[in-house]
Short mmCIF file of C-alpha atoms and ligand atoms in Angstrom, two decimals:
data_model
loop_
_atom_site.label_atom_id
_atom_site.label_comp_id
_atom_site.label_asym_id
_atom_site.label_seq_id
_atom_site.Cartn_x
_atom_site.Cartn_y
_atom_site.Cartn_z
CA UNK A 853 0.00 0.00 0.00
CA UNK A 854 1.61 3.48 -0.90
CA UNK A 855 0.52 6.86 -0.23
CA UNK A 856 1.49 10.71 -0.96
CA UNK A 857 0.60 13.84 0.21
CA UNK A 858 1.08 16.66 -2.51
CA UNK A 859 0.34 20.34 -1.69
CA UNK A 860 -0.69 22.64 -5.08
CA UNK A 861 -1.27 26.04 -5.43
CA UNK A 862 -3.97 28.08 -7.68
CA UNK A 863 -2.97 29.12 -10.99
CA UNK A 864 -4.21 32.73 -11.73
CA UNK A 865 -4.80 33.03 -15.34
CA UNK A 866 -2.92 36.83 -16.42
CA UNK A 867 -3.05 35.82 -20.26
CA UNK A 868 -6.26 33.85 -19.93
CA UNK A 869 -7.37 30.01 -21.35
CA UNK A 870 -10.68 30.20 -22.52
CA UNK A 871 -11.43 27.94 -25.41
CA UNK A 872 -10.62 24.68 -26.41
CA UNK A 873 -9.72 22.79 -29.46
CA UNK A 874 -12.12 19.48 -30.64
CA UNK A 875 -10.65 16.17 -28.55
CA UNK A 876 -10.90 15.05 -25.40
CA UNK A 877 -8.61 16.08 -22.33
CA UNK A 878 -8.97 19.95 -22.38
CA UNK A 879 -6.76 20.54 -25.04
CA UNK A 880 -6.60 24.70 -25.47
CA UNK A 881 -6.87 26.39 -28.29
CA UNK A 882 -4.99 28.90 -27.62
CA UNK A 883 -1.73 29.26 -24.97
CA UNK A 884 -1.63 31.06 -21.66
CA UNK A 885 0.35 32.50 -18.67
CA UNK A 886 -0.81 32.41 -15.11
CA UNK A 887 0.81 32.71 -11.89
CA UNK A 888 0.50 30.70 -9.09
CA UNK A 889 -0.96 31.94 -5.54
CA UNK A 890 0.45 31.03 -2.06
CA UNK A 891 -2.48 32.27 -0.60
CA UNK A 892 -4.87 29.41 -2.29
CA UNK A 893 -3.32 26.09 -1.38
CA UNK A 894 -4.98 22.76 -1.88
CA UNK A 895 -3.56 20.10 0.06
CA UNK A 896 -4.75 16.03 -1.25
CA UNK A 897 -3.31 12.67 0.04
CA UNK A 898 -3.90 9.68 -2.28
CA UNK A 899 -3.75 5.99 -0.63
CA UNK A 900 -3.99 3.13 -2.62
CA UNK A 901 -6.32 0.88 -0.85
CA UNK A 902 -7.36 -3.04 -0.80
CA UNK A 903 -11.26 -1.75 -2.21
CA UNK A 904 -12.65 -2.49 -5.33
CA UNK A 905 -13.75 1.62 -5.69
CA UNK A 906 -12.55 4.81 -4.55
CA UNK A 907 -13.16 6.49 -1.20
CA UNK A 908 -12.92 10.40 -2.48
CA UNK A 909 -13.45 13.04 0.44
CA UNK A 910 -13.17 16.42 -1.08
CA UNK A 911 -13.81 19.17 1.96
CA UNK A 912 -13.66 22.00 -0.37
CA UNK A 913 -16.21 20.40 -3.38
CA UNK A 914 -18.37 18.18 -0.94
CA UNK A 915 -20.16 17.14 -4.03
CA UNK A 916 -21.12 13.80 -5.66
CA UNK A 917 -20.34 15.58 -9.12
CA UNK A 918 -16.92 16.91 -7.78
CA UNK A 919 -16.54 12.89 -6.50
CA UNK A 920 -17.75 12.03 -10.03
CA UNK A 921 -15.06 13.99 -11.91
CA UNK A 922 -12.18 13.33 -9.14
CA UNK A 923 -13.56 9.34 -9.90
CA UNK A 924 -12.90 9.56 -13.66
CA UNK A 925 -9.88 11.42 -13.02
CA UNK A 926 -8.17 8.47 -11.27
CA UNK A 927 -9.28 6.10 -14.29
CA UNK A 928 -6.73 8.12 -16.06
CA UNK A 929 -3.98 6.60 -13.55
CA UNK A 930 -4.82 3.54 -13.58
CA UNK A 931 -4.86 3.56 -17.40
CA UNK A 932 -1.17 4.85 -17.02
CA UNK A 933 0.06 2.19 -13.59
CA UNK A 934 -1.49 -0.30 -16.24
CA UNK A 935 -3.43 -1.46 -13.20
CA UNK A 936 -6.62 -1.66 -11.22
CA UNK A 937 -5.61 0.63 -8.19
CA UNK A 938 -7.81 1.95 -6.29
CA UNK A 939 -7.51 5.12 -3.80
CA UNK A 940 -8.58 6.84 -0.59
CA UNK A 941 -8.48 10.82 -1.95
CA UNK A 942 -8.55 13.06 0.94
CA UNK A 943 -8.64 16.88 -0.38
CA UNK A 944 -8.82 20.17 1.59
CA UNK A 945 -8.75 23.98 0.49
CA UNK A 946 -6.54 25.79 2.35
CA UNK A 947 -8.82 29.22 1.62
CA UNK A 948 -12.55 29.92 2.02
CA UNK A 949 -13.85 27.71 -1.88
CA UNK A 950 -17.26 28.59 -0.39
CA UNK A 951 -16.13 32.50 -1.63
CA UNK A 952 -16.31 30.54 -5.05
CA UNK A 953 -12.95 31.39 -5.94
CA UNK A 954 -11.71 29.00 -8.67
CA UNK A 955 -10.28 25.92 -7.23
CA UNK A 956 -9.53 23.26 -9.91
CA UNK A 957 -6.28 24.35 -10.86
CA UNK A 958 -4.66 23.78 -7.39
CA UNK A 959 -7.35 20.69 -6.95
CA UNK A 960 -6.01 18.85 -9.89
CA UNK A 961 -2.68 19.89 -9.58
CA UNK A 962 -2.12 17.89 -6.40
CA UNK A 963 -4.23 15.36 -6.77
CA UNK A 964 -2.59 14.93 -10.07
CA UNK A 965 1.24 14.57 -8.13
CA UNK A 966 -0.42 12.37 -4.89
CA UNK A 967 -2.30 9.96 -7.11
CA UNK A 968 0.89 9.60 -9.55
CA UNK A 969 3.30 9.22 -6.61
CA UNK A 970 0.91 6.73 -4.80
CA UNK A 971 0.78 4.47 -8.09
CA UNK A 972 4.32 4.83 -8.18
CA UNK A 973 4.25 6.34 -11.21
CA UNK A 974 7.33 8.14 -12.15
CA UNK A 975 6.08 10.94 -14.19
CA UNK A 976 8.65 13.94 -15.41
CA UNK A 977 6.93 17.71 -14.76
CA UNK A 978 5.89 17.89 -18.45
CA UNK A 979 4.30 14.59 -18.12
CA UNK A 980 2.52 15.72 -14.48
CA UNK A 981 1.68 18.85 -16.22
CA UNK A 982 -0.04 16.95 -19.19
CA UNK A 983 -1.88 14.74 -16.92
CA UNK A 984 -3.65 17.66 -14.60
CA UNK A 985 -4.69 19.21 -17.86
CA UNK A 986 -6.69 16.27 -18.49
CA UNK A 987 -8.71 16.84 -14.91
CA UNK A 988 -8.26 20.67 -15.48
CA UNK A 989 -6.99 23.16 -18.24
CA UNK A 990 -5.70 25.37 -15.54
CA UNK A 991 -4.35 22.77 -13.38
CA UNK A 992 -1.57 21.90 -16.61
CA UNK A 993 -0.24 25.20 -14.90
CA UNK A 994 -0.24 24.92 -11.63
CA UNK A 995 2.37 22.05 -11.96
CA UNK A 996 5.85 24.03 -12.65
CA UNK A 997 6.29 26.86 -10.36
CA UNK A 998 6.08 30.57 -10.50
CA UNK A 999 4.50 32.13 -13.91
CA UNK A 1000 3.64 29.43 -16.15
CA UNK A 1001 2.91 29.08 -19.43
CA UNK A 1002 0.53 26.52 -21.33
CA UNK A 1003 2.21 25.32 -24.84
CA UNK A 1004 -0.69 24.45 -26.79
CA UNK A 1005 0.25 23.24 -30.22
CA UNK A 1006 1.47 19.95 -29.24
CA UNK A 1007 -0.26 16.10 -28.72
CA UNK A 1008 -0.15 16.97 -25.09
CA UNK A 1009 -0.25 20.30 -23.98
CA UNK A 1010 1.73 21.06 -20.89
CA UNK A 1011 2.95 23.96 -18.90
CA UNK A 1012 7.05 25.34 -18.15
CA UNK A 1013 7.63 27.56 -15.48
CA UNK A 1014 9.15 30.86 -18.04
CA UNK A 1015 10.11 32.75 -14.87
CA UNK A 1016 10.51 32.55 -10.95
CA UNK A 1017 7.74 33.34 -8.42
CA UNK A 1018 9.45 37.23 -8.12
CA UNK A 1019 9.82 37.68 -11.56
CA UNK A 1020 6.33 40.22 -11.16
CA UNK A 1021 7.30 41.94 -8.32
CA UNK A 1022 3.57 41.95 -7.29
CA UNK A 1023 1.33 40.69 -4.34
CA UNK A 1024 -2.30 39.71 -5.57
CA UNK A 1025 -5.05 41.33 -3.58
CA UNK A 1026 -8.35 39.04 -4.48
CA UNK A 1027 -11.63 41.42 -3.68
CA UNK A 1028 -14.25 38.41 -2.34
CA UNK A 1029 -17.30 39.73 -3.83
CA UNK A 1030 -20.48 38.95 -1.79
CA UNK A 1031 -21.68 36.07 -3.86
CA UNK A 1032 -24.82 36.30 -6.58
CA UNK A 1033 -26.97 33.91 -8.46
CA UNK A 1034 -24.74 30.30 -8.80
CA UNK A 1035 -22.03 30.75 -11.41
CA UNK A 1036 -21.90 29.19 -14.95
CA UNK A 1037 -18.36 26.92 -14.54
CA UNK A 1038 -15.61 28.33 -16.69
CA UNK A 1039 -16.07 24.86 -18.86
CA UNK A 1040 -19.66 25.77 -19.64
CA UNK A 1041 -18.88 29.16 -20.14
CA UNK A 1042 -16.05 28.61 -22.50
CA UNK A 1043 -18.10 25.86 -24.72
CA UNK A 1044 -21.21 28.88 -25.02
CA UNK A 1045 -18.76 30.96 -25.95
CA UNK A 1046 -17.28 28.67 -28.27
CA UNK A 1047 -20.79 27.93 -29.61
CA UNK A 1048 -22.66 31.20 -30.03
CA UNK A 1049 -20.44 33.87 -29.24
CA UNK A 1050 -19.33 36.40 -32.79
CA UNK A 1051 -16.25 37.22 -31.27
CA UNK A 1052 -15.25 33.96 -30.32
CA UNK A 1053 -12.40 33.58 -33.31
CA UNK A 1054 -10.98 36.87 -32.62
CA UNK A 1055 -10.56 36.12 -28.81
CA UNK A 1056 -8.93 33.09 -29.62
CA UNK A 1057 -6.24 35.16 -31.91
CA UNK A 1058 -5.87 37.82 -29.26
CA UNK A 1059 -5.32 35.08 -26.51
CA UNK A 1060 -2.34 33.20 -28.88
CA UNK A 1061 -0.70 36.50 -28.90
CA UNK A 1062 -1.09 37.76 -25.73
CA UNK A 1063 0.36 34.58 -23.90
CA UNK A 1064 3.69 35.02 -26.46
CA UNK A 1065 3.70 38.60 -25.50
CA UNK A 1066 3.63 38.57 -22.17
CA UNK A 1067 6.44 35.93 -21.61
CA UNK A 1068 8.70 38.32 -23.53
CA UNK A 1069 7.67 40.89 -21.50
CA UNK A 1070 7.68 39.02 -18.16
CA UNK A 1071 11.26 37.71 -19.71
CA UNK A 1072 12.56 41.32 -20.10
CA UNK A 1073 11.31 43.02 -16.83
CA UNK A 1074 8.95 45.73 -18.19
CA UNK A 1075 6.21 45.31 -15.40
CA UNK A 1076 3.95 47.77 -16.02
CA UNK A 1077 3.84 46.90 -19.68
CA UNK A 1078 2.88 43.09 -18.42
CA UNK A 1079 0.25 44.75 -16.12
CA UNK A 1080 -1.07 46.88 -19.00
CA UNK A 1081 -1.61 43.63 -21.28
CA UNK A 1082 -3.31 41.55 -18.70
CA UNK A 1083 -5.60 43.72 -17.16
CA UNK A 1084 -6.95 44.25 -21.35
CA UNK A 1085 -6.71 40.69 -21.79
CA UNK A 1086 -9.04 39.88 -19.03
CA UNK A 1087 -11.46 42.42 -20.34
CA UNK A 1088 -11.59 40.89 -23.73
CA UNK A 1089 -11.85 37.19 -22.37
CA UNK A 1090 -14.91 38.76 -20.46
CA UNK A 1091 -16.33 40.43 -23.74
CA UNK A 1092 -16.13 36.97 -25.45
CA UNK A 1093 -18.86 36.81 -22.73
CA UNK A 1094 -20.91 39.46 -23.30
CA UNK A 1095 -21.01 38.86 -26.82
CA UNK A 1096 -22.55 35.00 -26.36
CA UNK A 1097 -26.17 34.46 -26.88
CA UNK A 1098 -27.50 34.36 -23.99
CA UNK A 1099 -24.78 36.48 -22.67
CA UNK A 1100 -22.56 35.28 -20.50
CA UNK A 1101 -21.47 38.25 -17.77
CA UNK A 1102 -19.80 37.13 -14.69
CA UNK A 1103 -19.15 40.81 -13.46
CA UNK A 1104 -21.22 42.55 -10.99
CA UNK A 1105 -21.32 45.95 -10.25
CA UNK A 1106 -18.44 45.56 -7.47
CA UNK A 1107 -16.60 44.41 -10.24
CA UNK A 1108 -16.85 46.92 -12.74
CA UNK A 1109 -16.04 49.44 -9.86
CA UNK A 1110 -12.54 47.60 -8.74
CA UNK A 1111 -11.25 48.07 -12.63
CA UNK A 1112 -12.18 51.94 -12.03
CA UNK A 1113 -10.52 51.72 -9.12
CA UNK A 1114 -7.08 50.70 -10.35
CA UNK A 1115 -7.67 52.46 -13.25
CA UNK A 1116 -7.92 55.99 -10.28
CA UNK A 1117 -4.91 54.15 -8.25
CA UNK A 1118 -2.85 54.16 -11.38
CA UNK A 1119 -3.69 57.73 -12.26
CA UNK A 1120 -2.37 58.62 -8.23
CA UNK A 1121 0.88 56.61 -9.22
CA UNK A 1122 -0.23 53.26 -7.59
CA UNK A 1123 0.33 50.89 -10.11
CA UNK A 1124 -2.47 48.46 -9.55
CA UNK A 1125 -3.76 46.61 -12.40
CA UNK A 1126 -6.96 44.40 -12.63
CA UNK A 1127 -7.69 41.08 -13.45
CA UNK A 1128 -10.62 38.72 -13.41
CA UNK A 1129 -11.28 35.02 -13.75
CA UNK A 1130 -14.57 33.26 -14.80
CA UNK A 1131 -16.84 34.69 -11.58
CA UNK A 1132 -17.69 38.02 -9.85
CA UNK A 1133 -14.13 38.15 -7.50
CA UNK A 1134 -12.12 41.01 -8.99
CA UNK A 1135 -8.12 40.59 -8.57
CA UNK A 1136 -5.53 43.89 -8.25
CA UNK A 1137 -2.14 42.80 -8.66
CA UNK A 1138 0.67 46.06 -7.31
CA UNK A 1139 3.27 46.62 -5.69
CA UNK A 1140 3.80 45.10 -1.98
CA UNK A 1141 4.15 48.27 -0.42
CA UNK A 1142 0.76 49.45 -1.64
CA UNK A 1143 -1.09 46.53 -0.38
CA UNK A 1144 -2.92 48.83 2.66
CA UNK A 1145 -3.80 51.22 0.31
CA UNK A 1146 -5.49 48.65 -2.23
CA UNK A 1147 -7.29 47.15 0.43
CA UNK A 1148 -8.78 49.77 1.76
CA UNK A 1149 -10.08 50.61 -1.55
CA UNK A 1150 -11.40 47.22 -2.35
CA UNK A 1151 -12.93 47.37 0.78
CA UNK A 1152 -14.56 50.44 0.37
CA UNK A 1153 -16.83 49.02 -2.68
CA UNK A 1154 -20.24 47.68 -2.16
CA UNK A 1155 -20.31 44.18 -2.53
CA UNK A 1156 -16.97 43.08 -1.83
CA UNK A 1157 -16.91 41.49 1.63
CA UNK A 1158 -13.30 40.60 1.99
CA UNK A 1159 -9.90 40.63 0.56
CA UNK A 1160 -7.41 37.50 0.20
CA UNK A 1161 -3.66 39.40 0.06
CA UNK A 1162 -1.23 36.49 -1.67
CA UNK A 1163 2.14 36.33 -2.73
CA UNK A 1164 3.21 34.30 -5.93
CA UNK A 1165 4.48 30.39 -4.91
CA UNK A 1166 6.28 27.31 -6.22
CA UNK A 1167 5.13 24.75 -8.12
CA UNK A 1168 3.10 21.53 -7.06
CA UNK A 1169 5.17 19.73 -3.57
CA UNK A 1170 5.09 16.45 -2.67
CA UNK A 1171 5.58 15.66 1.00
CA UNK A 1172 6.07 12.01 1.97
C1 2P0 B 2429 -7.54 30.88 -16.77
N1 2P0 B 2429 -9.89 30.12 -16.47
O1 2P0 B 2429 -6.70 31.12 -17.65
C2 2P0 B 2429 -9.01 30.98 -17.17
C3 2P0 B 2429 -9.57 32.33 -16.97
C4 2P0 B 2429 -11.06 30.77 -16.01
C5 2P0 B 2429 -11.00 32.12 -16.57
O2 2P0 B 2429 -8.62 28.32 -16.83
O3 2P0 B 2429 -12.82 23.01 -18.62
O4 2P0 B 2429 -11.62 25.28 -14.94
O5 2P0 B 2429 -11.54 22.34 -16.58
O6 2P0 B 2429 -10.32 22.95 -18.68
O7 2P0 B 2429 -9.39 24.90 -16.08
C6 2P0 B 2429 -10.63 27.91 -15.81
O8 2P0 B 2429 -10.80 26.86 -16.70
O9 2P0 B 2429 -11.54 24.71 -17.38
C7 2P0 B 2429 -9.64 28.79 -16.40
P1 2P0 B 2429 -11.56 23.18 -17.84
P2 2P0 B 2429 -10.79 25.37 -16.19
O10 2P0 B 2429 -7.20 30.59 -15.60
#
């Protein structure tokens, strides 16, 4: 009997996945750069056991659909061990997933590395990276450590690290928006957009160029410039959105308001830039030294409830 404990962090998207090519195994149609977040930590030990199913516990997606998809997940292992394992998954979130902030990324991620370490499988990071894809898009990224970036034109798409955690000399300050009506998942979201949404194809060009752009400018230092393209790029990903029929808009008011609000910071020589994922949370990424400042303006917008303050981590660690 073998077991492994593997701890992952959430993979911010800053030149954003949001589209998919035909196949199975969430293969993107387009590459991306995200960064991942100290401050969200999943933490999942995999067991192989003696049963003839799996015993999945997920505290942070206590459902039977989350069970379902963690479940199907694991078939993928055992395709790989070449055997009929089976495992006792016991997941936690380290951060509040009822605040709905996306968890999938870190959640595949490590149970990704404990399942493949329990198996004994002796998987290379490209290989670990290729296999959390299949569970998550995101999670491909969360793998290597630092900013990441998804290669997409390949059989298996897979994430490299392309610079170290302080390469953006940034702390992330993640505005907890009081939640709404339940969220369309970003895997519906992307597929409607896919479907019905006119400006689909462009999104798709803007996103291959955006995720070469910003490695070279993550690569040559020029922050601002970095912070300049992904706040835009978010903005577009979310017009994909608007543009779907029915349209898809995951911002709320609060939202909208934090983008002014770095937008103001920016034009007082904070240089806070904006970001937002598939959901209502919006994300200012500055300077450490402003981080008092940015809170207090999050804070100060109706309908944000709370602010998460994370530095950039490490890739996926597995502990005995
Ligand atoms: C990102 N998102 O780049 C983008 C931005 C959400 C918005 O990657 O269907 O949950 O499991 O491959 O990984 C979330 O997409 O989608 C995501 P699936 P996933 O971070």
């Amino acid at each position: 009997m073998s077991r492994a404990t593997a701890i992952a962090y959430a993979n911010l998207g800053l030149a954003k996945y949001w589209g998919k090519r035909p196949g199975a195994g969430n293969l993107p149609a387009a590459g991306s750069v995200g960064v991942n977040l100290k401050a969200l930590r999943t933490i999942t030990t995999a067991s192989v056991i003696d049963g003839d199913r799996d015993e999945i516990r997920l505290d942070g997606e206590n459902s039977p659909k989350a069970a379902a998809r963690a479940g199907a997940f694991l078939d993928l292992v055992r395709e790989l061990a070449g055997k009929p394992l089976h495992f006792r998954i016991e997941s936690r979130n380290d951060f509040p997933t009822a605040a709905g902030l996306a968890s999938s990324s870190s959640g595949f991620a490590a149970l990704a590395a404990a399942a493949a370490h329990a198996a004994d499988l002796r998987l290379d990071e490209r290989a670990l990276s290729a296999l959390a894809r299949k569970g998550s898009g995101s999670a491909a990224r969360a793998i290597p450590g630092g900013v990441t970036r998804l290669i997409p034109d390949v059989d298996e798409p897979y994430a490299v690290s392309i610079a170290p955690p302080e390469a953006l000399p940034w702390v992330w300050s993640i505005g907890v928006a009081k939640t709404g009506p339940k969220d369309i998942s970003s895997r519906d979201g992307m597929a409607a957009c896919a479907e019905t949404s006119s400006f689909h194809d462009a999104w798709i060009r803007r996103a291959r160029e955006d995720a070469e752009t910003l490695e070279r400018l993550v690569l040559s230092g020029d922050v601002d410039g970095a912070g300049a393209l992904i706040e835009a790029n978010a903005l577009a990903m979310h017009a994909d959105g608007f543009a779907a029929r029915p349209p898809l808009v995951y911002f709320l008011p609060a939202t909208l308001a934090a983008w002014r609000a770095a937008v103001e910071l920016r034009r007082q020589g904070v240089m806070a830039w904006f970001t937002c994922d598939a959901g209502p949370h919006p994300v200012l990424m500055h300077p450490p030294q402003h981080a008092a400042r940015v809170r207090e303006t999050l804070l100060a917008i109706p309908g944000l409830e709370r602010v998460i303050v994370s530095a950039a981590a490490g890739g996926v660690e597995v502990t005995g």
